[in-house]
Amino acid sequence: MPSQLASLKQWVDDVARLTQPDQVHWCDGSDAENAVLVERMLANGDLLKLNEQTHPNCHLHRSSPQDVARVEHLTFVCTRDPADAGPNNHWMEPAEAHAQMDALYAGCMRGRTMYVVPYCMGPIDSPLSRCGVEITDSPYVVANMRIMTRMGAAAQARIEREGSFVKGLHSIGELDPNRRFIMHFPEELAIQSFGSGYGGNALLGKKCHALRIASYQARTEGWLAEHMLIVGIENPQGETHYVAAAFPSACGKTNLAMLIPPEGYRRDGWKVWTVGDDICWMHPGADGRLYAINPEAGFFGVAPGTSEKTNANAMAMLNHDAIFTNVGVTADNQPWWEGMTTGAPAQDWQGRPYDKAVSPAAHPNARFTVSAKQCPSYTDKAEDPQGVPLSAIVFGGRRASLVPLVLEARDWTHGVLVGASMASETTAAATGAVGVVRRDSMAMKPFAGYNFGDYFAHWLSFDKPGAKLPKIFQVNWFRKDADGKFMWPGFGDNLRVLEWVLKRATGQAGALETPVGNLPKPSDLNTEGLDLTASTLEQLLSIDREGYRAEMASIGEYLDEFGDRTPAALKAERAKIAAQLA
């Protein structure tokens, strides 16, 4: 139903005049509306029905082979002053960007329906949530946004009450890689995307709104919008502590968010609760603690590598009411991807007969979209309007060497430096070379909507009198030995590390102090039942001083990239550590 809010109605009318769709449809998010959209996509081939016996109400979408990942080189932050976007973003002058996008949008929806998608990021009644409206010509986007956000009539009602919303305009255009741009206008709270139907380029509530625009909004309003999972860990005493953790894409966020405790831990009564697997909005509470919500309502997870062994909870939620993108299929039309231990692919992600020599069955960045409520470890605390209080923040990335299994930052400033200097080996979630080590501050390199120097300063600003901030840690599940084999078992056994993290956060465990942070003694970690030699554990918990001296020099060069916007406190912290290592 068209909006009663003049600013929303006017914007929709303006976009319709520019894009010239055959019709305009205001989405209400209802089951009936979704059923009509799905039927339409099945009829035109946008969706393919999967095996109704094994995967009821599940569908496969195959995107264009040139449209399979985020395109960071075509993603711009458009601020009046280029320094506000910072060297961590590609910048374009706003008027120039608008002119370029208007030329692409002119008449682009002829012959198509224009969908108006009102959505809420976060619980519909939470003061921490923020709303947006995405206009799109893709019914696939509508179906995904319905799973990924609180989409429809309730969101529109909240927008009409509050009068403010993020404006997102998307068209798949002709899916031409040479006519593809994702533009962000943080000062206008606006997003424009053209030429892609893939995930985060098209589901504008995801990275575009929930991170790039929200991080800018958060700085203005005094909170944090972060690329983090949120997990609750319940100990045998029945106490649940919440942890937020930042990892670059495809580094195990979803696995950690849905972690299944090792057998001995389960026997003792440990439980793990999933609040979110990708995005965390943190607000200071009246009691000085940070409270977190997951702004998303669903998971848009990487399928390859997801299996009964790596993430049984994810597998358990994917057998009904899910959308799969760019996976392979078996002869009896079940979804299949690399890492699965049952079934065999008959067709690859492009619908061709499967031939291992030609292509993997699933694209390395193939995805599933599914409601969070289908996850066996889902907690209704994810709907708590006040959010959950955080006891710890964890930063991690893929490092084959140097970074120990776990270390604790001495204080908030040191923790911000640990997050700011995070580095990881690149994965298939973004276009470009895989396996290159790059700095990825707080796992936000592709997602911070403003200058990293200002972003670091914003993080530091939370350390004020009366604040009861979570302790900050760094983990590295990806250390390799001389033979190139992973030294730590990972997956469910990561709970062994989180147990120490939470004991430190609650003052129940000791630590060894080193120049780069506090480490557990080998005896502090519960390794019962693990096939792990004493020398391997010692290696995982050791500090290579020479390696860290080189790392500190490299971090210094990195911080210098942001010029005088880099906070002096962060440079001083780095210099202090470098001096202690020398």
Coordinates of C-alpha atoms in Angstrom, one line a residue:
M1 CA 0.0 0.0 0.0
P2 CA 1.5 3.4 -1.0
S3 CA 2.9 5.3 2.0
Q4 CA 1.2 8.1 3.8
L5 CA 4.7 9.6 4.5
A6 CA 5.1 12.5 2.0
S7 CA 8.9 12.1 1.7
L8 CA 8.7 8.4 1.0
K9 CA 5.9 8.7 -1.5
Q10 CA 7.6 11.6 -3.3
W11 CA 10.9 9.6 -3.6
V12 CA 9.1 6.5 -5.0
D13 CA 7.3 8.7 -7.5
D14 CA 10.6 10.3 -8.6
V15 CA 12.3 6.9 -9.0
A16 CA 9.3 5.6 -11.0
R17 CA 9.5 8.6 -13.3
L18 CA 13.2 8.0 -13.9
T19 CA 13.2 4.2 -14.3
Q20 CA 9.8 3.9 -16.1
P21 CA 8.6 0.5 -14.8
D22 CA 5.4 -1.1 -16.2
Q23 CA 4.0 -1.2 -12.6
V24 CA 4.9 -0.3 -9.0
H25 CA 4.3 -2.8 -6.2
W26 CA 4.5 -1.9 -2.5
C27 CA 5.6 -5.0 -0.6
D28 CA 3.7 -6.0 2.5
G29 CA 5.9 -9.1 3.3
S30 CA 2.9 -11.5 3.5
D31 CA 3.0 -15.2 2.7
A32 CA 0.5 -14.6 -0.1
E33 CA 2.7 -12.0 -1.7
N34 CA 5.8 -14.2 -1.4
A35 CA 3.9 -17.2 -3.0
V36 CA 3.0 -15.1 -6.1
L37 CA 6.6 -13.9 -6.5
V38 CA 8.0 -17.4 -6.2
E39 CA 5.5 -18.7 -8.8
R40 CA 6.5 -15.8 -11.1
M41 CA 10.2 -16.6 -10.7
L42 CA 9.7 -20.3 -11.3
A43 CA 7.8 -19.5 -14.5
N44 CA 10.6 -17.3 -15.9
G45 CA 13.5 -19.5 -14.7
D46 CA 14.8 -17.1 -12.0
L47 CA 14.2 -19.9 -9.5
L48 CA 14.4 -23.6 -9.9
K49 CA 12.4 -25.9 -7.5
L50 CA 14.5 -28.3 -5.5
N51 CA 13.5 -31.8 -4.4
E52 CA 10.2 -31.3 -2.6
Q53 CA 10.5 -34.5 -0.6
T54 CA 14.0 -33.8 0.9
H55 CA 13.9 -29.9 0.7
P56 CA 10.3 -28.6 0.8
N57 CA 9.9 -25.0 -0.3
C58 CA 13.6 -24.7 -1.2
H59 CA 14.7 -23.1 -4.5
L60 CA 17.9 -22.6 -6.5
H61 CA 19.0 -19.4 -8.2
R62 CA 21.8 -19.3 -10.7
S63 CA 23.3 -15.9 -11.1
S64 CA 25.1 -14.6 -14.2
P65 CA 28.7 -16.2 -14.3
Q66 CA 30.1 -12.6 -14.2
D67 CA 28.0 -11.7 -11.1
V68 CA 29.1 -14.0 -8.3
A69 CA 30.9 -11.9 -5.6
R70 CA 31.2 -8.4 -4.0
V71 CA 32.9 -6.0 -6.3
E72 CA 35.0 -3.8 -4.1
H73 CA 36.7 -1.9 -7.0
L74 CA 33.2 -0.8 -8.2
T75 CA 32.0 0.1 -4.7
F76 CA 32.2 3.9 -3.9
V77 CA 31.6 6.1 -0.8
C78 CA 30.5 9.5 -2.0
T79 CA 31.1 12.2 0.5
R80 CA 31.6 16.0 -0.2
D81 CA 35.1 15.9 1.2
P82 CA 37.2 12.9 -0.2
A83 CA 39.1 12.8 3.1
D84 CA 35.9 11.8 4.9
A85 CA 35.7 8.6 2.8
G86 CA 39.4 8.0 3.5
P87 CA 42.0 5.9 1.7
N88 CA 40.2 2.7 2.8
N89 CA 37.3 3.5 0.4
H90 CA 37.0 4.3 -3.3
W91 CA 35.6 7.9 -3.5
M92 CA 33.5 9.7 -6.0
E93 CA 32.1 13.3 -5.8
P94 CA 28.4 13.0 -4.9
A95 CA 27.0 15.1 -7.8
E96 CA 29.2 13.2 -10.3
A97 CA 28.0 9.8 -8.9
H98 CA 24.4 10.9 -9.0
A99 CA 24.7 12.0 -12.6
Q100 CA 26.4 8.7 -13.6
M101 CA 23.8 6.6 -11.8
D102 CA 20.8 8.6 -13.1
A103 CA 22.1 8.0 -16.7
L104 CA 22.2 4.2 -15.9
Y105 CA 18.7 4.2 -14.2
A106 CA 17.0 6.2 -17.0
G107 CA 14.3 3.8 -18.4
C108 CA 16.0 0.8 -16.9
M109 CA 12.8 -0.8 -15.5
R110 CA 10.8 -0.7 -18.7
G111 CA 9.0 -4.0 -19.1
R112 CA 9.6 -4.8 -15.4
T113 CA 7.8 -4.4 -12.0
M114 CA 9.3 -1.9 -9.6
Y115 CA 9.1 -3.3 -6.0
V116 CA 9.1 -1.0 -3.0
V117 CA 10.5 -2.9 -0.1
P118 CA 10.2 -1.3 3.4
Y119 CA 12.4 -3.1 5.9
C120 CA 13.7 -2.9 9.5
M121 CA 17.2 -3.8 10.5
G122 CA 16.9 -5.3 14.0
P123 CA 13.9 -6.3 16.1
I124 CA 10.8 -4.3 14.8
D125 CA 10.2 -2.7 18.2
S126 CA 13.8 -2.1 19.3
P127 CA 15.1 1.5 19.9
L128 CA 18.4 0.2 18.5
S129 CA 17.0 -0.8 15.1
R130 CA 17.0 1.4 12.0
C131 CA 14.8 1.3 8.9
G132 CA 15.2 1.5 5.2
V133 CA 13.4 1.2 1.9
E134 CA 14.9 -0.7 -1.1
I135 CA 13.4 -0.1 -4.5
T136 CA 14.4 -2.9 -6.8
D137 CA 13.3 -4.6 -10.1
S138 CA 14.4 -8.0 -8.9
P139 CA 11.8 -10.3 -7.3
Y140 CA 14.8 -12.5 -6.2
V141 CA 16.0 -9.5 -4.1
V142 CA 12.5 -9.2 -2.6
A143 CA 12.4 -12.9 -1.6
N144 CA 15.8 -12.6 0.0
M145 CA 15.1 -9.3 1.8
R146 CA 12.0 -11.0 3.2
I147 CA 14.2 -13.6 4.9
M148 CA 17.1 -11.3 5.7
T149 CA 15.2 -8.4 7.3
R150 CA 11.9 -7.6 9.0
M151 CA 10.3 -6.6 5.8
G152 CA 6.8 -5.4 4.9
A153 CA 3.8 -3.7 6.5
A154 CA 5.2 -3.5 10.1
A155 CA 8.5 -1.9 8.9
Q156 CA 6.5 0.6 6.7
A157 CA 4.4 1.5 9.7
R158 CA 7.5 2.2 11.8
I159 CA 9.0 4.3 9.0
E160 CA 5.8 6.4 8.8
R161 CA 6.0 6.9 12.6
E162 CA 9.6 7.9 12.7
G163 CA 9.7 9.7 9.4
S164 CA 13.3 8.7 8.6
F165 CA 14.8 5.8 6.5
V166 CA 17.8 4.8 4.4
K167 CA 17.0 5.1 0.7
G168 CA 18.2 2.2 -1.4
L169 CA 17.7 2.1 -5.2
H170 CA 18.7 -1.1 -7.0
S171 CA 18.3 -2.3 -10.6
I172 CA 19.9 -5.4 -12.1
G173 CA 20.2 -3.4 -15.3
E174 CA 21.5 -5.7 -18.0
L175 CA 23.9 -7.5 -15.6
D176 CA 26.8 -6.0 -17.6
P177 CA 30.0 -6.0 -15.6
N178 CA 31.1 -2.8 -17.4
R179 CA 27.9 -1.0 -16.3
R180 CA 28.0 -2.0 -12.6
F181 CA 28.4 0.3 -9.6
I182 CA 27.5 0.3 -5.9
M183 CA 27.4 3.9 -4.7
H184 CA 26.9 5.0 -1.0
F185 CA 26.0 8.5 0.0
P186 CA 26.4 8.4 3.8
E187 CA 25.6 12.1 4.2
E188 CA 22.3 11.5 2.5
L189 CA 21.7 8.1 4.1
A190 CA 21.3 6.7 0.5
I191 CA 22.5 3.7 -1.5
Q192 CA 22.4 3.2 -5.3
S193 CA 23.3 -0.1 -7.0
F194 CA 23.2 -1.0 -10.6
G195 CA 24.1 -4.0 -12.8
S196 CA 24.3 -6.8 -10.2
G197 CA 21.9 -9.3 -8.8
Y198 CA 24.3 -10.9 -6.4
G199 CA 23.9 -10.9 -2.6
G200 CA 25.5 -7.9 -0.9
N201 CA 25.5 -5.9 -4.2
A202 CA 21.7 -6.3 -4.5
L203 CA 20.3 -7.0 -1.0
L204 CA 21.0 -3.5 0.1
G205 CA 20.0 -4.1 3.7
K206 CA 23.0 -6.3 4.1
K207 CA 26.5 -4.8 3.8
C208 CA 25.4 -1.5 2.1
H209 CA 23.0 -0.5 4.8
A210 CA 23.9 -2.6 7.9
L211 CA 27.6 -1.7 7.6
R212 CA 28.6 1.1 5.2
I213 CA 25.7 3.5 5.9
A214 CA 25.1 2.3 9.5
S215 CA 28.8 2.7 10.5
Y216 CA 28.5 6.4 9.4
Q217 CA 25.1 6.7 11.2
A218 CA 26.6 5.0 14.3
R219 CA 29.5 7.5 14.5
T220 CA 27.0 10.4 14.3
E221 CA 24.7 8.8 16.9
G222 CA 27.3 7.3 19.3
W223 CA 27.2 3.6 18.7
L224 CA 29.0 1.0 16.6
A225 CA 28.0 -1.0 13.5
E226 CA 30.3 -3.9 13.1
H227 CA 31.1 -6.9 10.9
M228 CA 30.7 -9.4 13.8
L229 CA 28.9 -12.5 14.9
I230 CA 27.1 -12.5 18.3
V231 CA 27.1 -15.7 20.2
G232 CA 25.9 -16.6 23.7
I233 CA 27.9 -19.2 25.7
E234 CA 26.1 -20.8 28.6
N235 CA 28.3 -22.5 31.2
P236 CA 27.4 -25.5 33.4
Q237 CA 26.2 -23.0 36.1
G238 CA 23.5 -21.7 33.8
E239 CA 25.2 -18.3 33.2
T240 CA 25.2 -17.0 29.7
H241 CA 27.9 -14.6 28.5
Y242 CA 27.7 -12.9 25.1
V243 CA 30.7 -12.5 22.8
A244 CA 30.9 -10.5 19.6
A245 CA 33.6 -11.6 17.1
A246 CA 35.0 -10.0 13.9
F247 CA 36.4 -12.2 11.2
P248 CA 36.8 -11.4 7.5
S249 CA 34.4 -13.1 5.1
A250 CA 34.8 -16.9 4.8
C251 CA 37.0 -17.1 8.0
G252 CA 34.5 -19.1 10.0
K253 CA 32.0 -16.5 11.5
T254 CA 29.0 -18.7 10.8
N255 CA 30.7 -21.8 12.2
L256 CA 31.6 -20.0 15.4
A257 CA 28.1 -18.4 15.7
M258 CA 26.6 -21.9 15.5
L259 CA 29.3 -23.8 17.3
I260 CA 28.4 -27.2 18.8
P261 CA 30.4 -27.9 22.0
P262 CA 32.8 -30.9 22.0
E263 CA 31.3 -34.0 23.6
G264 CA 32.9 -33.5 27.0
Y265 CA 31.6 -30.0 27.2
R266 CA 28.1 -31.1 26.2
R267 CA 28.2 -33.7 28.9
D268 CA 29.1 -31.1 31.4
G269 CA 26.2 -28.9 30.4
W270 CA 27.8 -26.2 28.1
K271 CA 25.4 -24.7 25.5
V272 CA 25.9 -22.3 22.7
W273 CA 23.3 -19.8 21.5
T274 CA 23.2 -18.1 18.1
V275 CA 22.2 -14.4 18.1
G276 CA 23.8 -13.5 14.7
D277 CA 26.5 -14.7 12.3
D278 CA 27.6 -11.6 10.5
I279 CA 26.6 -8.1 11.7
C280 CA 26.5 -6.6 15.2
W281 CA 25.2 -3.2 16.2
M282 CA 26.5 -2.2 19.7
H283 CA 25.1 0.6 21.9
P284 CA 26.3 1.8 25.3
G285 CA 23.6 1.0 27.9
A286 CA 22.6 3.0 31.0
D287 CA 24.8 0.7 33.1
G288 CA 28.0 1.4 31.0
R289 CA 28.0 -2.0 29.3
L290 CA 27.8 -2.4 25.5
Y291 CA 24.5 -4.0 24.3
A292 CA 24.4 -5.7 21.0
I293 CA 21.6 -6.6 18.5
N294 CA 21.8 -8.5 15.2
P295 CA 20.2 -6.2 12.7
E296 CA 19.5 -9.2 10.4
A297 CA 16.7 -11.7 10.5
G298 CA 18.4 -14.4 8.4
F299 CA 21.7 -15.9 7.3
F300 CA 23.3 -15.4 3.9
G301 CA 26.0 -18.0 4.4
V302 CA 28.8 -19.4 2.3
A303 CA 27.7 -22.9 1.3
P304 CA 31.0 -24.6 0.2
G305 CA 32.8 -26.1 3.2
T306 CA 29.6 -26.2 5.3
S307 CA 29.0 -29.8 6.3
E308 CA 27.9 -32.0 9.1
K309 CA 31.5 -31.9 10.4
T310 CA 32.1 -28.2 10.2
N311 CA 28.6 -26.9 11.0
A312 CA 25.9 -29.4 11.8
N313 CA 23.6 -26.7 13.0
A314 CA 23.7 -24.9 9.6
M315 CA 23.1 -28.2 7.8
A316 CA 20.0 -28.9 10.0
M317 CA 18.4 -25.5 9.1
L318 CA 18.9 -25.9 5.3
N319 CA 16.4 -28.7 4.5
H320 CA 13.3 -26.5 4.2
D321 CA 12.3 -22.9 3.3
A322 CA 15.7 -21.8 2.0
I323 CA 17.1 -20.1 -1.2
F324 CA 20.3 -21.5 -2.6
T325 CA 22.5 -19.4 -5.0
N326 CA 25.1 -20.9 -7.3
V327 CA 25.3 -24.4 -5.8
G328 CA 25.4 -27.7 -7.7
V329 CA 22.5 -30.2 -7.8
T330 CA 22.4 -34.0 -7.5
A331 CA 20.6 -36.2 -10.0
D332 CA 17.5 -36.1 -7.8
N333 CA 17.6 -32.4 -7.5
Q334 CA 19.0 -31.8 -4.1
P335 CA 21.5 -29.0 -3.5
W336 CA 25.1 -30.0 -3.4
W337 CA 28.4 -28.3 -2.7
E338 CA 32.1 -29.1 -2.0
G339 CA 32.6 -30.3 1.5
M340 CA 29.3 -32.3 1.7
T341 CA 29.9 -36.0 2.6
T342 CA 26.7 -37.4 1.1
G343 CA 25.3 -37.3 -2.4
A344 CA 27.1 -36.5 -5.7
P345 CA 26.7 -33.6 -8.0
A346 CA 25.0 -34.1 -11.4
Q347 CA 25.0 -30.5 -12.5
D348 CA 27.3 -27.6 -11.6
W349 CA 26.3 -24.1 -10.5
Q350 CA 25.8 -23.0 -14.1
G351 CA 23.5 -26.0 -14.9
R352 CA 26.1 -27.8 -17.0
P353 CA 26.8 -31.6 -16.5
Y354 CA 29.2 -31.8 -13.6
D355 CA 32.8 -32.3 -14.7
K356 CA 35.4 -31.8 -11.9
A357 CA 38.0 -30.9 -14.6
V358 CA 35.9 -28.0 -15.9
S359 CA 34.4 -26.4 -12.8
P360 CA 33.6 -27.1 -9.1
A361 CA 30.0 -28.2 -8.5
A362 CA 29.3 -25.0 -6.5
H363 CA 30.9 -21.6 -7.1
P364 CA 33.4 -21.0 -4.2
N365 CA 31.2 -18.1 -3.0
A366 CA 27.8 -20.0 -3.4
R367 CA 25.3 -19.0 -0.8
F368 CA 22.3 -20.0 1.2
T369 CA 19.6 -17.7 2.5
V370 CA 17.5 -18.9 5.4
S371 CA 15.6 -17.5 8.4
A372 CA 17.7 -17.3 11.6
K373 CA 14.7 -18.9 13.5
Q374 CA 15.4 -22.2 11.6
C375 CA 18.8 -22.6 13.3
P376 CA 18.8 -25.2 16.1
S377 CA 21.0 -23.0 18.3
Y378 CA 18.9 -19.8 17.7
T379 CA 18.0 -17.9 20.8
D380 CA 14.9 -15.7 21.2
K381 CA 17.3 -13.2 22.9
A382 CA 18.0 -12.2 19.2
E383 CA 14.6 -10.5 19.4
D384 CA 15.3 -8.7 22.7
P385 CA 14.7 -5.0 22.0
Q386 CA 17.4 -4.0 24.5
G387 CA 20.0 -6.3 22.9
V388 CA 22.4 -8.6 24.8
P389 CA 25.2 -7.4 27.1
L390 CA 28.7 -8.2 25.8
S391 CA 31.4 -9.7 28.0
A392 CA 34.1 -9.9 25.3
I393 CA 35.0 -8.8 21.8
V394 CA 37.2 -11.1 19.7
F395 CA 39.1 -10.2 16.5
G396 CA 40.5 -13.0 14.3
G397 CA 41.7 -13.7 10.8
R398 CA 43.5 -16.3 8.7
R399 CA 47.2 -16.2 9.6
A400 CA 49.3 -19.2 8.8
S401 CA 52.1 -18.0 11.1
L402 CA 53.0 -15.4 13.7
V403 CA 49.6 -14.7 15.5
P404 CA 49.1 -17.1 18.5
L405 CA 46.0 -19.1 19.1
V406 CA 44.6 -16.5 21.5
L407 CA 45.8 -13.3 23.2
E408 CA 44.1 -10.7 25.4
A409 CA 44.6 -7.0 24.9
R410 CA 45.8 -5.2 28.1
D411 CA 43.2 -2.5 27.9
W412 CA 40.7 -0.9 25.5
T413 CA 43.3 1.2 23.6
H414 CA 45.5 -1.8 23.1
G415 CA 42.4 -3.8 22.0
V416 CA 41.5 -1.1 19.4
L417 CA 45.1 -1.4 18.1
V418 CA 44.7 -5.2 17.9
G419 CA 41.5 -4.7 15.9
A420 CA 42.9 -1.9 13.7
S421 CA 46.0 -3.9 12.8
M422 CA 44.2 -7.2 12.0
A423 CA 45.4 -9.0 8.9
S424 CA 44.1 -12.0 7.0
E425 CA 44.6 -14.1 3.9
T426 CA 42.0 -13.2 1.3
T427 CA 39.2 -15.7 0.3
A428 CA 36.8 -16.1 -2.5
A429 CA 34.1 -13.9 -1.0
A430 CA 35.6 -10.9 -2.9
T431 CA 36.9 -10.7 -6.4
G432 CA 40.7 -10.8 -6.8
A433 CA 43.6 -13.0 -5.8
V434 CA 43.0 -15.6 -3.0
G435 CA 45.6 -16.2 -0.2
V436 CA 47.2 -12.7 -0.1
V437 CA 47.7 -11.3 3.4
R438 CA 46.1 -7.9 3.7
R439 CA 45.3 -5.6 6.7
D440 CA 41.6 -5.7 7.3
S441 CA 40.9 -3.5 10.3
M442 CA 38.1 -5.0 12.5
A443 CA 37.2 -7.0 9.4
M444 CA 35.7 -3.8 8.1
K445 CA 38.0 -2.9 5.2
P446 CA 35.3 -3.4 2.5
F447 CA 32.5 -2.1 4.8
A448 CA 33.5 1.0 6.8
G449 CA 31.5 3.9 5.4
Y450 CA 34.1 6.6 6.3
N451 CA 37.8 7.2 6.9
F452 CA 39.4 4.5 9.0
G453 CA 41.4 7.1 11.0
D454 CA 38.1 8.6 12.2
Y455 CA 36.7 5.1 12.7
F456 CA 39.6 4.2 15.0
A457 CA 39.0 7.4 17.0
H458 CA 35.3 6.6 17.3
W459 CA 36.2 3.2 18.8
L460 CA 38.6 4.8 21.2
S461 CA 35.9 7.3 22.3
F462 CA 33.9 4.6 24.1
D463 CA 36.5 4.4 26.8
K464 CA 35.2 7.0 29.2
P465 CA 34.5 7.3 32.9
G466 CA 31.7 4.9 34.0
A467 CA 32.1 2.6 30.9
K468 CA 32.2 -1.1 31.7
L469 CA 33.5 -2.2 28.3
P470 CA 34.0 -5.8 27.2
K471 CA 37.5 -7.2 27.2
I472 CA 39.2 -7.5 23.8
F473 CA 40.9 -10.6 22.5
Q474 CA 42.6 -11.8 19.3
V475 CA 42.3 -15.4 18.0
N476 CA 43.9 -17.3 15.2
W477 CA 42.5 -20.8 14.4
F478 CA 44.5 -21.0 11.2
R479 CA 48.2 -21.5 12.3
K480 CA 50.0 -24.1 10.1
D481 CA 53.0 -26.3 10.9
A482 CA 56.1 -26.8 8.7
D483 CA 54.1 -29.3 6.6
G484 CA 51.3 -26.8 5.9
K485 CA 48.8 -28.6 8.2
F486 CA 46.5 -26.7 10.6
M487 CA 47.8 -27.0 14.1
W488 CA 44.6 -26.4 16.0
P489 CA 41.5 -28.6 15.3
G490 CA 39.1 -25.6 15.2
F491 CA 35.3 -25.8 14.8
G492 CA 33.6 -27.0 18.0
D493 CA 37.0 -27.2 19.8
N494 CA 37.2 -23.4 19.6
L495 CA 34.9 -23.4 22.6
R496 CA 38.1 -24.4 24.6
V497 CA 39.6 -21.1 23.7
L498 CA 36.4 -19.1 24.4
E499 CA 36.2 -20.8 27.8
W500 CA 39.5 -19.1 28.7
V501 CA 38.3 -15.8 27.1
L502 CA 35.2 -15.8 29.3
K503 CA 37.2 -16.8 32.4
R504 CA 39.5 -13.8 31.8
A505 CA 36.5 -11.5 31.2
T506 CA 35.1 -12.5 34.5
G507 CA 38.4 -12.6 36.4
Q508 CA 38.6 -16.3 36.9
A509 CA 41.8 -17.2 35.0
G510 CA 45.4 -16.1 35.0
A511 CA 47.6 -15.1 32.0
L512 CA 51.2 -14.6 31.0
E513 CA 52.0 -11.0 30.2
T514 CA 54.0 -10.4 27.0
P515 CA 54.7 -7.2 25.0
V516 CA 51.9 -8.0 22.5
G517 CA 49.2 -9.1 25.0
N518 CA 48.3 -11.6 27.7
L519 CA 48.4 -15.3 26.8
P520 CA 47.1 -18.4 28.5
K521 CA 49.6 -20.8 30.0
P522 CA 49.2 -24.2 28.2
S523 CA 47.7 -25.6 31.4
D524 CA 45.0 -22.9 31.3
L525 CA 43.4 -24.4 28.2
N526 CA 41.2 -27.6 28.6
T527 CA 42.7 -29.9 25.9
E528 CA 41.2 -33.1 27.3
G529 CA 40.4 -35.5 24.5
L530 CA 42.4 -33.6 21.9
D531 CA 45.1 -35.1 19.7
L532 CA 47.4 -32.3 20.4
T533 CA 51.1 -32.7 21.5
A534 CA 52.5 -30.5 24.2
S535 CA 55.0 -29.0 21.7
T536 CA 52.2 -28.1 19.3
L537 CA 50.3 -26.3 22.1
E538 CA 53.4 -24.5 23.2
Q539 CA 54.0 -23.3 19.6
L540 CA 50.4 -22.1 19.4
L541 CA 50.8 -20.1 22.5
S542 CA 54.3 -18.7 21.9
I543 CA 55.4 -15.2 20.7
D544 CA 57.9 -14.8 17.9
R545 CA 59.5 -11.6 19.1
E546 CA 61.5 -11.1 15.9
G547 CA 58.4 -11.7 13.7
Y548 CA 56.4 -9.3 15.9
R549 CA 59.1 -6.6 15.5
A550 CA 58.6 -6.7 11.8
E551 CA 54.8 -6.8 12.3
M552 CA 54.9 -3.7 14.4
A553 CA 56.9 -1.8 11.8
S554 CA 54.4 -2.9 9.2
I555 CA 51.5 -1.8 11.4
G556 CA 53.2 1.6 11.8
E557 CA 53.3 2.0 8.0
Y558 CA 49.6 1.0 7.8
L559 CA 48.5 3.5 10.4
D560 CA 50.5 6.2 8.6
E561 CA 48.2 5.6 5.5
F562 CA 45.4 7.5 7.3
G563 CA 47.6 10.6 7.9
D564 CA 46.7 13.0 10.6
R565 CA 43.3 11.3 11.0
T566 CA 45.0 8.4 12.8
P567 CA 44.5 8.9 16.6
A568 CA 47.8 9.8 18.4
A569 CA 46.8 7.3 21.2
L570 CA 46.9 4.4 18.7
K571 CA 50.4 5.4 17.3
A572 CA 51.6 5.8 20.9
E573 CA 50.3 2.3 21.8
R574 CA 52.1 0.8 18.8
A575 CA 55.3 2.6 19.6
K576 CA 55.1 1.4 23.2
I577 CA 54.8 -2.3 22.1
A578 CA 57.6 -1.9 19.5
A579 CA 59.9 -0.5 22.3
Q580 CA 59.1 -3.4 24.6
L581 CA 59.9 -5.9 21.8
A582 CA 63.2 -4.2 21.0

